[in-house]
Amino acid sequence: MTAAGNGAQTAGRPTRLPRSARRKQLLAAAQEVFVAQGYHAAAMDDIAERAGVSKPVLYQHFPGKMDLYLALLDTHCDAIVAKVQDAMRGTIDNKERVGASVRAYFDFVDHESEAFRLVFESDLRNDPAVRQRVERVEQGCIAAITDTIISDTGVSRAHAELLASGLVGAAETAAQFWLAGGRQVPKAEAEALVAALSWRGIASFPLQGESA
């Protein structure tokens, strides 16, 4: 099985795809290989074969394996940060915001692509370029929640960042634990449990203009 999508070949000859479509196809193939084998065990030959293209075609788009890996990280790191940002902007109900933030992490780890393994379980965490991107996820999610906490409660940035990091850490850790444990608790119930725990802590901080 390949990630060639609508067919990499026609009558034995490669189909010429627009550059953006070819790039998307190659990234999909690379993701499947990296998730299945890990970075170090994966080979460009494997990725080209999975995509149904020749190695020269693969190298035209990505000079090396690390370029593919970083491109995938950029895509998925940006996606999880965007989900948390959307959770903050999508409603003015703070309880719903907490729930949506938790749900973003559970959705990410539960996706059939298993892309979360590239971000949270990378075997390249010590590589500076990879580490920078993984840290960007945490920092971006914390920043989105921090700004909301400051806006609503008026607490200092240092206090808000600490609270936000607690929420992000709880959601990320719980989601991964839930998945590793075999999804023993139904997903919606698991999300509600973690959201309830986080909300009971965050809700103790009064909104601006309210008495403590």
Coordinates of N, CA and C in Angstrom, one line a residue:
M1 N 0.8 -1.2 0.0 CA 0.0 0.0 0.0 C 0.9 1.2 0.0
T2 N 0.5 2.2 -0.8 CA 1.3 3.5 -0.9 C 0.5 4.7 -0.5
A3 N 1.2 5.8 -0.3 CA 0.5 7.0 0.0 C 0.3 7.9 -1.2
A4 N 0.2 7.2 -2.3 CA 0.2 7.9 -3.6 C -1.1 8.6 -3.9
G5 N -2.2 8.3 -3.1 CA -3.4 9.0 -3.2 C -4.1 8.6 -4.5
N6 N -4.2 9.6 -5.4 CA -5.0 9.3 -6.7 C -4.1 8.6 -7.7
G7 N -3.1 7.9 -7.3 CA -2.3 7.2 -8.2 C -1.1 7.9 -8.6
A8 N 0.1 7.3 -8.3 CA 1.4 7.9 -8.6 C 1.7 7.6 -10.1
Q9 N 1.1 6.6 -10.7 CA 1.5 6.2 -12.0 C 0.3 6.0 -12.9
T10 N 0.4 6.3 -14.2 CA -0.6 6.0 -15.2 C 0.1 5.3 -16.4
A11 N -0.4 4.1 -16.7 CA 0.1 3.3 -17.8 C 1.6 3.1 -17.6
G12 N 2.1 2.9 -16.4 CA 3.5 2.6 -16.1 C 4.4 3.8 -16.0
R13 N 3.8 5.0 -16.2 CA 4.6 6.2 -16.2 C 4.1 7.1 -15.1
P14 N 5.0 7.8 -14.3 CA 4.7 8.6 -13.2 C 3.7 9.7 -13.6
T15 N 2.7 10.0 -12.8 CA 1.8 11.1 -13.0 C 2.4 12.4 -12.6
R16 N 2.4 13.4 -13.4 CA 3.0 14.7 -13.0 C 1.9 15.5 -12.2
L17 N 2.3 15.6 -10.9 CA 1.4 16.4 -10.0 C 1.9 17.8 -9.8
P18 N 1.0 18.7 -9.5 CA 1.4 20.1 -9.1 C 2.4 19.9 -7.9
R19 N 3.3 20.8 -7.8 CA 4.3 20.7 -6.8 C 3.7 20.6 -5.4
S20 N 2.7 21.4 -5.1 CA 2.1 21.4 -3.8 C 1.4 20.0 -3.5
A21 N 0.8 19.4 -4.5 CA 0.2 18.1 -4.4 C 1.2 17.1 -4.2
R22 N 2.3 17.1 -4.9 CA 3.4 16.2 -4.8 C 4.0 16.3 -3.4
R23 N 4.2 17.5 -2.9 CA 4.8 17.6 -1.6 C 3.9 17.0 -0.5
K24 N 2.6 17.3 -0.7 CA 1.6 16.7 0.3 C 1.7 15.2 0.3
Q25 N 1.7 14.6 -0.9 CA 1.8 13.2 -1.1 C 3.1 12.6 -0.4
L26 N 4.2 13.3 -0.6 CA 5.5 12.8 0.0 C 5.5 12.9 1.5
L27 N 4.9 14.0 2.0 CA 4.8 14.1 3.4 C 3.9 13.1 4.1
A28 N 2.8 12.7 3.4 CA 1.9 11.7 3.9 C 2.7 10.3 3.9
A29 N 3.4 10.0 2.9 CA 4.2 8.8 2.9 C 5.3 8.8 4.0
A30 N 5.9 9.9 4.1 CA 7.0 10.0 5.1 C 6.4 9.8 6.5
Q31 N 5.3 10.4 6.8 CA 4.6 10.3 8.1 C 4.3 8.8 8.4
E32 N 3.8 8.1 7.5 CA 3.5 6.7 7.7 C 4.8 5.9 8.0
V33 N 5.9 6.2 7.4 CA 7.1 5.5 7.6 C 7.7 5.9 8.9
F34 N 7.7 7.2 9.2 CA 8.3 7.6 10.5 C 7.6 7.1 11.7
V35 N 6.2 7.1 11.6 CA 5.4 6.6 12.7 C 5.6 5.2 12.9
A36 N 5.7 4.4 11.8 CA 5.9 3.0 11.9 C 7.3 2.5 12.3
Q37 N 8.3 3.3 11.9 CA 9.7 2.8 12.1 C 10.5 3.7 13.0
G38 N 10.1 4.9 13.2 CA 10.9 5.9 13.9 C 11.9 6.5 12.9
Y39 N 12.5 7.7 13.3 CA 13.3 8.4 12.4 C 14.6 7.6 12.0
H40 N 15.3 7.1 13.0 CA 16.6 6.4 12.7 C 16.4 5.2 11.8
A41 N 15.4 4.4 12.0 CA 15.2 3.2 11.2 C 14.6 3.5 9.8
A42 N 14.0 4.6 9.6 CA 13.4 5.0 8.3 C 14.4 5.3 7.3
A43 N 14.2 5.0 6.1 CA 15.1 5.3 5.0 C 14.4 6.0 3.9
M44 N 15.1 6.8 3.1 CA 14.5 7.5 2.0 C 14.0 6.6 1.0
D45 N 14.6 5.4 0.8 CA 14.1 4.4 -0.1 C 12.7 3.9 0.3
D46 N 12.5 3.8 1.7 CA 11.2 3.3 2.2 C 10.1 4.4 1.9
I47 N 10.5 5.6 2.1 CA 9.5 6.7 1.8 C 9.2 6.9 0.4
A48 N 10.2 6.8 -0.5 CA 9.9 6.9 -1.9 C 9.0 5.7 -2.4
E49 N 9.3 4.5 -1.9 CA 8.5 3.4 -2.2 C 7.1 3.5 -1.7
R50 N 6.9 4.0 -0.5 CA 5.6 4.2 0.1 C 4.8 5.2 -0.8
A51 N 5.5 6.2 -1.2 CA 4.8 7.3 -2.0 C 4.6 6.9 -3.5
G52 N 5.3 5.8 -3.9 CA 5.2 5.4 -5.3 C 5.9 6.3 -6.3
V53 N 7.1 6.8 -5.8 CA 7.9 7.7 -6.7 C 9.3 7.2 -6.6
S54 N 10.1 7.8 -7.5 CA 11.5 7.4 -7.5 C 12.2 8.3 -6.5
K55 N 13.4 7.9 -6.1 CA 14.2 8.7 -5.1 C 14.6 10.0 -5.7
P56 N 14.9 10.2 -7.0 CA 15.2 11.5 -7.5 C 14.0 12.5 -7.3
V57 N 12.8 12.0 -7.5 CA 11.6 12.8 -7.4 C 11.5 13.2 -5.9
L58 N 11.8 12.3 -5.0 CA 11.7 12.6 -3.5 C 12.8 13.7 -3.2
Y59 N 14.0 13.5 -3.7 CA 15.0 14.5 -3.4 C 14.8 15.8 -4.1
Q60 N 14.0 15.9 -5.1 CA 13.7 17.2 -5.7 C 12.9 18.1 -4.8
H61 N 12.2 17.5 -3.9 CA 11.3 18.2 -3.0 C 12.0 18.3 -1.6
F62 N 12.7 17.3 -1.2 CA 13.3 17.3 0.2 C 14.7 16.8 0.1
P63 N 15.7 17.6 0.3 CA 17.1 17.2 0.1 C 17.5 16.1 1.0
G64 N 16.8 15.9 2.1 CA 17.3 14.8 3.1 C 16.1 14.4 4.0
K65 N 16.4 13.4 4.7 CA 15.4 12.8 5.6 C 15.0 13.8 6.7
M66 N 16.0 14.5 7.2 CA 15.7 15.5 8.3 C 14.7 16.6 7.8
D67 N 14.9 17.0 6.5 CA 14.0 18.0 5.9 C 12.6 17.5 5.9
L68 N 12.4 16.3 5.6 CA 11.0 15.7 5.6 C 10.5 15.7 7.1
Y69 N 11.3 15.3 8.0 CA 10.9 15.2 9.4 C 10.5 16.5 9.9
L70 N 11.3 17.5 9.7 CA 11.0 18.9 10.2 C 9.8 19.5 9.6
A71 N 9.6 19.2 8.3 CA 8.4 19.7 7.6 C 7.1 19.1 8.2
L72 N 7.2 17.8 8.6 CA 6.1 17.2 9.2 C 5.9 17.8 10.6
L73 N 6.9 18.0 11.4 CA 6.8 18.5 12.7 C 6.2 19.9 12.6
D74 N 6.6 20.7 11.7 CA 6.1 22.1 11.5 C 4.6 22.0 11.3
T75 N 4.1 21.1 10.5 CA 2.7 21.0 10.2 C 1.9 20.6 11.4
H76 N 2.4 19.6 12.2 CA 1.6 19.1 13.3 C 1.8 20.0 14.5
C77 N 2.9 20.6 14.7 CA 3.1 21.5 15.8 C 2.2 22.7 15.7
D78 N 2.2 23.2 14.5 CA 1.3 24.4 14.2 C -0.2 24.0 14.4
A79 N -0.5 22.8 14.1 CA -1.9 22.4 14.1 C -2.4 22.3 15.6
I80 N -1.6 21.7 16.5 CA -2.0 21.6 17.9 C -2.1 23.0 18.5
V81 N -1.1 23.8 18.2 CA -1.2 25.2 18.8 C -2.4 25.9 18.3
A82 N -2.8 25.8 17.0 CA -3.9 26.4 16.4 C -5.2 25.9 17.1
K83 N -5.3 24.6 17.4 CA -6.4 24.1 18.1 C -6.6 24.7 19.5
V84 N -5.6 24.9 20.2 CA -5.7 25.5 21.5 C -6.0 27.0 21.4
Q85 N -5.5 27.7 20.4 CA -5.8 29.1 20.2 C -7.3 29.2 19.8
D86 N -7.8 28.3 19.0 CA -9.2 28.3 18.6 C -10.1 28.0 19.9
A87 N -9.6 27.2 20.8 CA -10.4 26.9 22.0 C -10.5 28.1 22.8
M88 N -9.5 29.0 22.8 CA -9.6 30.2 23.6 C -10.5 31.3 22.9
R89 N -10.4 31.3 21.6 CA -11.2 32.3 20.9 C -12.6 31.9 20.5
G90 N -12.9 30.6 20.6 CA -14.2 30.1 20.1 C -15.3 30.4 21.0
T91 N -15.1 30.8 22.2 CA -16.2 31.1 23.2 C -15.7 32.1 24.3
I92 N -16.6 32.7 25.0 CA -16.2 33.5 26.1 C -16.5 32.8 27.4
D93 N -17.0 31.5 27.3 CA -17.3 30.7 28.5 C -16.0 30.0 28.8
N94 N -15.5 30.3 30.0 CA -14.2 29.8 30.4 C -14.2 28.3 30.6
K95 N -15.3 27.8 31.1 CA -15.4 26.3 31.3 C -15.4 25.6 30.0
E96 N -16.0 26.2 29.0 CA -16.0 25.6 27.7 C -14.6 25.7 27.1
R97 N -13.9 26.8 27.4 CA -12.5 26.9 26.9 C -11.6 25.8 27.4
V98 N -11.7 25.5 28.7 CA -10.9 24.5 29.3 C -11.3 23.2 28.7
G99 N -12.5 22.9 28.5 CA -12.9 21.6 27.9 C -12.4 21.5 26.5
A100 N -12.5 22.6 25.7 CA -12.0 22.5 24.3 C -10.5 22.4 24.3
S101 N -9.8 22.9 25.2 CA -8.3 22.8 25.3 C -7.9 21.3 25.5
V102 N -8.6 20.7 26.5 CA -8.3 19.3 26.8 C -8.7 18.4 25.6
R103 N -9.8 18.7 25.0 CA -10.3 18.0 23.8 C -9.3 18.1 22.7
A104 N -8.6 19.2 22.5 CA -7.6 19.3 21.5 C -6.5 18.3 21.6
Y105 N -6.0 18.1 22.8 CA -5.0 17.1 23.1 C -5.5 15.7 22.8
F106 N -6.6 15.4 23.3 CA -7.2 14.0 23.1 C -7.4 13.8 21.6
D107 N -7.9 14.7 20.9 CA -8.1 14.6 19.5 C -6.8 14.3 18.8
F108 N -5.8 15.0 19.2 CA -4.5 14.9 18.6 C -3.9 13.5 18.7
V109 N -3.9 13.0 20.0 CA -3.3 11.7 20.2 C -4.1 10.6 19.7
D110 N -5.4 10.8 19.5 CA -6.4 9.8 19.1 C -6.5 9.7 17.6
H111 N -5.9 10.6 16.9 CA -6.1 10.6 15.4 C -5.4 9.4 14.8
E112 N -6.1 8.8 13.8 CA -5.6 7.6 13.2 C -4.3 7.7 12.6
S113 N -3.8 8.9 12.2 CA -2.5 9.0 11.6 C -1.3 8.8 12.6
E114 N -1.7 8.9 13.9 CA -0.7 8.7 15.0 C 0.5 9.8 14.9
A115 N 0.1 10.9 14.3 CA 1.1 12.0 14.1 C 1.7 12.5 15.5
F116 N 0.9 12.3 16.5 CA 1.4 12.8 17.8 C 2.7 12.1 18.2
R117 N 3.0 10.9 17.7 CA 4.2 10.3 18.0 C 5.4 11.1 17.5
L118 N 5.3 11.8 16.4 CA 6.3 12.6 15.9 C 6.6 13.8 16.8
V119 N 5.6 14.3 17.5 CA 5.8 15.4 18.4 C 6.1 15.0 19.8
F120 N 5.4 14.1 20.4 CA 5.5 13.8 21.8 C 6.4 12.6 22.1
E121 N 6.7 11.7 21.0 CA 7.5 10.5 21.3 C 8.7 10.5 20.3
S122 N 9.1 11.6 19.8 CA 10.2 11.6 18.8 C 11.5 11.0 19.4
D123 N 12.2 10.2 18.5 CA 13.5 9.7 18.9 C 14.6 10.6 18.6
L124 N 14.2 11.9 18.3 CA 15.2 12.9 18.0 C 15.1 14.1 18.9
R125 N 14.5 13.9 20.1 CA 14.3 15.0 21.0 C 15.6 15.8 21.4
N126 N 16.7 15.2 21.2 CA 18.0 15.9 21.6 C 18.5 16.7 20.4
D127 N 17.9 16.5 19.2 CA 18.4 17.3 18.1 C 17.9 18.8 18.3
P128 N 18.7 19.8 18.2 CA 18.3 21.2 18.4 C 17.1 21.6 17.6
A129 N 17.1 21.3 16.3 CA 16.0 21.7 15.4 C 14.7 21.0 15.8
V130 N 14.7 19.8 16.2 CA 13.5 19.1 16.6 C 13.1 19.6 18.0
R131 N 14.0 19.7 18.9 CA 13.7 20.2 20.2 C 13.0 21.6 20.2
Q132 N 13.5 22.4 19.3 CA 13.0 23.8 19.2 C 11.5 23.7 18.8
R133 N 11.2 22.8 17.9 CA 9.8 22.7 17.4 C 8.9 22.1 18.5
V134 N 9.4 21.1 19.2 CA 8.6 20.5 20.2 C 8.3 21.5 21.3
E135 N 9.3 22.3 21.7 CA 9.2 23.3 22.7 C 8.2 24.4 22.3
R136 N 8.2 24.6 20.9 CA 7.3 25.7 20.4 C 5.9 25.3 20.6
V137 N 5.6 24.0 20.6 CA 4.2 23.5 20.8 C 3.8 23.9 22.2
E138 N 4.6 23.5 23.2 CA 4.3 23.8 24.6 C 4.2 25.3 24.8
Q139 N 5.1 26.1 24.3 CA 5.2 27.5 24.5 C 4.0 28.2 23.8
G140 N 3.6 27.7 22.6 CA 2.5 28.3 21.9 C 1.2 28.1 22.6
C141 N 1.0 26.9 23.1 CA -0.3 26.5 23.8 C -0.3 27.3 25.2
I142 N 0.8 27.3 25.9 CA 0.8 28.1 27.1 C 0.5 29.5 26.9
A143 N 1.1 30.1 25.9 CA 0.9 31.5 25.6 C -0.6 31.8 25.3
A144 N -1.2 31.0 24.5 CA -2.6 31.2 24.2 C -3.5 31.2 25.5
I145 N -3.2 30.3 26.3 CA -4.0 30.2 27.6 C -3.6 31.3 28.5
T146 N -2.4 31.6 28.6 CA -1.9 32.7 29.5 C -2.6 34.0 29.2
D147 N -2.7 34.4 27.9 CA -3.3 35.6 27.5 C -4.8 35.7 28.0
T148 N -5.4 34.6 27.8 CA -6.8 34.5 28.3 C -7.0 34.7 29.8
I149 N -6.1 34.0 30.5 CA -6.1 34.1 32.0 C -5.9 35.5 32.4
I150 N -4.9 36.2 31.8 CA -4.6 37.5 32.2 C -5.8 38.5 31.9
S151 N -6.3 38.3 30.7 CA -7.5 39.1 30.3 C -8.7 39.0 31.2
D152 N -8.9 37.8 31.7 CA -10.1 37.5 32.5 C -9.9 37.7 34.0
T153 N -8.7 37.5 34.5 CA -8.5 37.5 35.9 C -7.7 38.7 36.4
G154 N -6.8 39.2 35.5 CA -6.0 40.3 35.9 C -4.7 39.9 36.7
V155 N -4.5 38.6 36.8 CA -3.3 38.1 37.6 C -2.1 38.5 36.8
S156 N -0.9 38.4 37.4 CA 0.3 38.8 36.7 C 0.7 37.8 35.6
R157 N 1.5 38.1 34.7 CA 1.9 37.2 33.6 C 2.6 36.0 34.2
A158 N 3.4 36.2 35.2 CA 4.1 35.0 35.8 C 3.2 34.0 36.4
H159 N 2.1 34.5 37.1 CA 1.1 33.7 37.7 C 0.3 33.0 36.6
A160 N -0.1 33.8 35.6 CA -0.9 33.2 34.5 C -0.2 32.1 33.7
E161 N 1.1 32.3 33.5 CA 1.9 31.3 32.8 C 2.0 30.0 33.5
L162 N 2.2 30.2 34.8 CA 2.3 29.0 35.7 C 0.9 28.2 35.6
L163 N -0.2 28.9 35.7 CA -1.5 28.3 35.6 C -1.7 27.6 34.3
A164 N -1.3 28.3 33.2 CA -1.5 27.8 31.9 C -0.6 26.5 31.7
S165 N 0.6 26.6 32.2 CA 1.5 25.4 32.0 C 0.9 24.2 32.7
G166 N 0.2 24.4 33.9 CA -0.4 23.3 34.6 C -1.6 22.7 33.8
L167 N -2.4 23.5 33.1 CA -3.4 23.1 32.3 C -2.9 22.3 31.1
V168 N -1.9 22.8 30.4 CA -1.3 22.2 29.2 C -0.7 20.9 29.6
G169 N 0.1 20.9 30.7 CA 0.7 19.6 31.2 C -0.3 18.5 31.5
A170 N -1.4 18.9 32.2 CA -2.4 18.0 32.6 C -3.0 17.4 31.4
A171 N -3.4 18.2 30.4 CA -4.1 17.7 29.2 C -3.2 16.8 28.4
E172 N -1.9 17.2 28.2 CA -1.0 16.4 27.4 C -0.7 15.1 28.0
T173 N -0.4 15.1 29.3 CA 0.0 13.9 30.0 C -1.2 12.9 30.1
A174 N -2.4 13.5 30.5 CA -3.6 12.6 30.6 C -3.9 12.0 29.3
A175 N -3.8 12.7 28.2 CA -4.2 12.2 26.9 C -3.3 11.1 26.5
Q176 N -2.0 11.2 26.7 CA -1.0 10.2 26.3 C -1.2 9.0 27.3
F177 N -1.5 9.2 28.5 CA -1.7 8.1 29.5 C -3.0 7.3 29.1
W178 N -4.0 8.0 28.7 CA -5.3 7.4 28.3 C -5.0 6.5 27.0
L179 N -4.3 7.0 26.1 CA -4.0 6.3 24.9 C -3.2 5.0 25.2
A180 N -2.1 5.2 25.9 CA -1.2 4.1 26.2 C -1.9 3.1 27.0
G181 N -2.9 3.4 27.8 CA -3.6 2.5 28.6 C -4.7 1.7 27.9
G182 N -4.8 2.0 26.6 CA -5.7 1.2 25.8 C -7.1 1.8 25.8
R183 N -7.2 3.1 26.0 CA -8.6 3.8 25.9 C -9.6 3.1 26.8
Q184 N -9.2 2.8 28.0 CA -10.2 2.0 28.9 C -11.4 2.9 29.3
V185 N -11.2 4.2 29.3 CA -12.3 5.1 29.6 C -12.7 5.7 28.3
P186 N -14.0 5.7 28.0 CA -14.5 6.3 26.8 C -13.9 7.7 26.6
K187 N -13.6 8.1 25.3 CA -12.9 9.3 25.1 C -13.6 10.5 25.6
A188 N -14.9 10.7 25.4 CA -15.6 11.8 25.8 C -15.6 11.9 27.4
E189 N -15.7 10.8 28.0 CA -15.7 10.7 29.5 C -14.3 11.1 30.0
A190 N -13.3 10.6 29.3 CA -11.9 10.9 29.8 C -11.7 12.4 29.6
E191 N -12.1 13.0 28.5 CA -11.9 14.4 28.3 C -12.7 15.2 29.4
A192 N -13.9 14.8 29.7 CA -14.7 15.5 30.8 C -14.0 15.4 32.1
L193 N -13.5 14.3 32.4 CA -12.8 14.1 33.7 C -11.6 15.1 33.9
V194 N -10.8 15.1 32.9 CA -9.6 15.9 32.9 C -10.0 17.4 32.9
A195 N -11.0 17.8 32.1 CA -11.5 19.1 32.1 C -12.1 19.6 33.4
A196 N -12.8 18.7 34.0 CA -13.4 19.0 35.3 C -12.3 19.2 36.4
L197 N -11.3 18.4 36.4 CA -10.2 18.6 37.3 C -9.5 20.0 37.1
S198 N -9.3 20.3 35.9 CA -8.6 21.6 35.6 C -9.5 22.7 35.8
W199 N -10.8 22.6 35.5 CA -11.7 23.7 35.7 C -11.9 24.0 37.2
R200 N -11.9 23.0 38.0 CA -12.1 23.3 39.4 C -11.0 24.1 40.0
G201 N -9.8 23.9 39.4 CA -8.7 24.7 39.9 C -8.7 26.2 39.3
I202 N -8.9 26.3 38.0 CA -8.9 27.6 37.3 C -10.0 28.4 37.8
A203 N -11.2 27.8 38.0 CA -12.4 28.6 38.4 C -12.3 29.2 39.8
S204 N -11.3 28.8 40.6 CA -11.1 29.4 41.9 C -10.6 30.8 41.8
F205 N -10.1 31.2 40.6 CA -9.5 32.5 40.5 C -10.6 33.4 39.9
P206 N -11.0 34.4 40.7 CA -12.2 35.3 40.3 C -11.9 36.1 39.0
L207 N -12.9 36.3 38.2 CA -12.8 37.2 37.1 C -12.6 38.7 37.6
Q208 N -12.0 39.5 36.7 CA -11.8 40.9 37.1 C -13.1 41.5 37.5
G209 N -13.2 42.2 38.5 CA -14.4 42.9 39.0 C -15.2 42.1 40.0
E210 N -14.8 40.8 40.1 CA -15.5 40.0 41.1 C -14.7 39.9 42.4
S211 N -15.4 39.6 43.5 CA -14.7 39.4 44.7 C -14.1 38.0 44.8
A212 N -12.9 38.0 45.5 CA -12.2 36.7 45.6 C -13.1 35.7 46.5

